[in-house]
Amino acid sequence: MTRLADDSAGVRAPSRLGSGLLLALLSAASFGMAGALARGLLEAGWSPGAVVLARLSVGALALAPFALIALRGRWWLLRAQVRPVLIYGALGMAGTQFCYFSAVSTMDVAPALLIEFAAPVAIVGWLWLRRGQRPRRLTVLGACSAIAGLVFALDLASGADIAWTGAAWAFAAMIGNAAYFLVSGETDGVLPPIALAGAGLVLSAVILAVLGVIGILPMRANFDPAVYAIGETPWWAPLVALGVIAAAIAYTTGTAATRRLGSRLASFVALIEVVASALFAWLLLDQRPGPAVIVGGLLIITGVVLVRLGDRDAA
């Protein structure tokens, strides 16, 4: 029987809090790189489904040796944790990716991201309803600040097309994103974070491959070079970076961070991914971020600080 990280515990060991924040920021930065790297492949003719499948598959291969070392032949750990592993891989990874791309096929990217990244608010509500962890006033203020930051960072004020079908898919992606953090925050100490991430990557890659084979998720790929602001690269270079950095490292550090911070705080820190995405788009695609991104980033950081203070006051 697994249990979630104690999100109501406001006081954590300083070393655990510090390492958790560093891991969470590394995870957010790694995830933030994915969009800019994928853009070069998409413009070269790859389909979104093929990019995601390649990303998760390369990530699974890169992480497999380290996951096996962490397990040390203790396969019973995976059998004992089959339910959270299934939720983590099928819903938190594959489900989130599939639902997000289904959403952006019928609506603008910015509002789809806003709905998906509202996952921290869903986590606050889940912990309140299921575990009786009523959010403190600072936590609520932090959530409001973070959501306002997302509105600025995604430039929603300029107007965006919102379709109800797309919104439903984006909401499903938000559920998957929230599930990723809730499962990552399990602290029974049985399954190492790197083993959980490795198993999840394998499972999610298999699920997306099946969706591609039966035609639900279009798969198109080629060997044309990908073009970025820094110049052309062979097609395999961004795939390796996507798999190793934006999948293997991102999921492993994110899971380890959530074990230390709890699902609520870790999910709010993960919102820095939006700002990181804008910075990598500037570096790799020459898409200079505007003042709204800076304002949004500051509001998100303010929200993270308020949520942390709310956790501390709950002690």
JSON list of C-alpha atoms in Angstrom, two decimals, residues 1-3 71 74-89 183 186-192 195-196 199 203 259:
[
{"chain": "A", "resi": 1, "resn": "MET", "atom": "CA", "xyz": [0.00, 0.00, 0.00]},
{"chain": "A", "resi": 2, "resn": "THR", "atom": "CA", "xyz": [1.55, 3.30, -1.10]},
{"chain": "A", "resi": 3, "resn": "ARG", "atom": "CA", "xyz": [1.12, 6.64, 0.55]},
{"chain": "A", "resi": 71, "resn": "LEU", "atom": "CA", "xyz": [16.42, -2.33, -9.04]},
{"chain": "A", "resi": 74, "resn": "ARG", "atom": "CA", "xyz": [14.44, -6.87, -7.25]},
{"chain": "A", "resi": 75, "resn": "TRP", "atom": "CA", "xyz": [11.66, -7.28, -9.83]},
{"chain": "A", "resi": 76, "resn": "TRP", "atom": "CA", "xyz": [9.15, -7.79, -7.04]},
{"chain": "A", "resi": 77, "resn": "LEU", "atom": "CA", "xyz": [9.35, -4.03, -6.47]},
{"chain": "A", "resi": 78, "resn": "LEU", "atom": "CA", "xyz": [7.67, -3.42, -9.82]},
{"chain": "A", "resi": 79, "resn": "ARG", "atom": "CA", "xyz": [5.06, -6.11, -9.15]},
{"chain": "A", "resi": 80, "resn": "ALA", "atom": "CA", "xyz": [4.31, -4.61, -5.75]},
{"chain": "A", "resi": 81, "resn": "GLN", "atom": "CA", "xyz": [3.90, -1.16, -7.32]},
{"chain": "A", "resi": 82, "resn": "VAL", "atom": "CA", "xyz": [2.08, -2.17, -10.49]},
{"chain": "A", "resi": 83, "resn": "ARG", "atom": "CA", "xyz": [-0.88, 0.17, -9.90]},
{"chain": "A", "resi": 84, "resn": "PRO", "atom": "CA", "xyz": [1.11, 3.41, -9.42]},
{"chain": "A", "resi": 85, "resn": "VAL", "atom": "CA", "xyz": [3.45, 2.43, -12.26]},
{"chain": "A", "resi": 86, "resn": "LEU", "atom": "CA", "xyz": [0.47, 1.97, -14.59]},
{"chain": "A", "resi": 87, "resn": "ILE", "atom": "CA", "xyz": [-1.02, 5.32, -13.55]},
{"chain": "A", "resi": 88, "resn": "TYR", "atom": "CA", "xyz": [2.37, 7.03, -13.85]},
{"chain": "A", "resi": 89, "resn": "GLY", "atom": "CA", "xyz": [3.16, 5.67, -17.33]},
{"chain": "A", "resi": 183, "resn": "VAL", "atom": "CA", "xyz": [2.16, 9.24, -8.04]},
{"chain": "A", "resi": 186, "resn": "GLU", "atom": "CA", "xyz": [4.49, 8.50, -3.10]},
{"chain": "A", "resi": 187, "resn": "THR", "atom": "CA", "xyz": [6.98, 8.03, -0.26]},
{"chain": "A", "resi": 188, "resn": "ASP", "atom": "CA", "xyz": [6.75, 4.42, 0.78]},
{"chain": "A", "resi": 189, "resn": "GLY", "atom": "CA", "xyz": [10.46, 4.11, -0.07]},
{"chain": "A", "resi": 190, "resn": "VAL", "atom": "CA", "xyz": [9.94, 0.92, -2.10]},
{"chain": "A", "resi": 191, "resn": "LEU", "atom": "CA", "xyz": [10.48, 1.86, -5.75]},
{"chain": "A", "resi": 192, "resn": "PRO", "atom": "CA", "xyz": [13.46, 4.17, -6.52]},
{"chain": "A", "resi": 195, "resn": "ALA", "atom": "CA", "xyz": [13.16, 2.89, -11.62]},
{"chain": "A", "resi": 196, "resn": "LEU", "atom": "CA", "xyz": [9.69, 4.44, -11.59]},
{"chain": "A", "resi": 199, "resn": "ALA", "atom": "CA", "xyz": [9.25, 1.80, -16.12]},
{"chain": "A", "resi": 203, "resn": "LEU", "atom": "CA", "xyz": [5.07, 1.72, -20.70]},
{"chain": "A", "resi": 259, "resn": "ARG", "atom": "CA", "xyz": [9.48, 12.76, -3.27]}
]
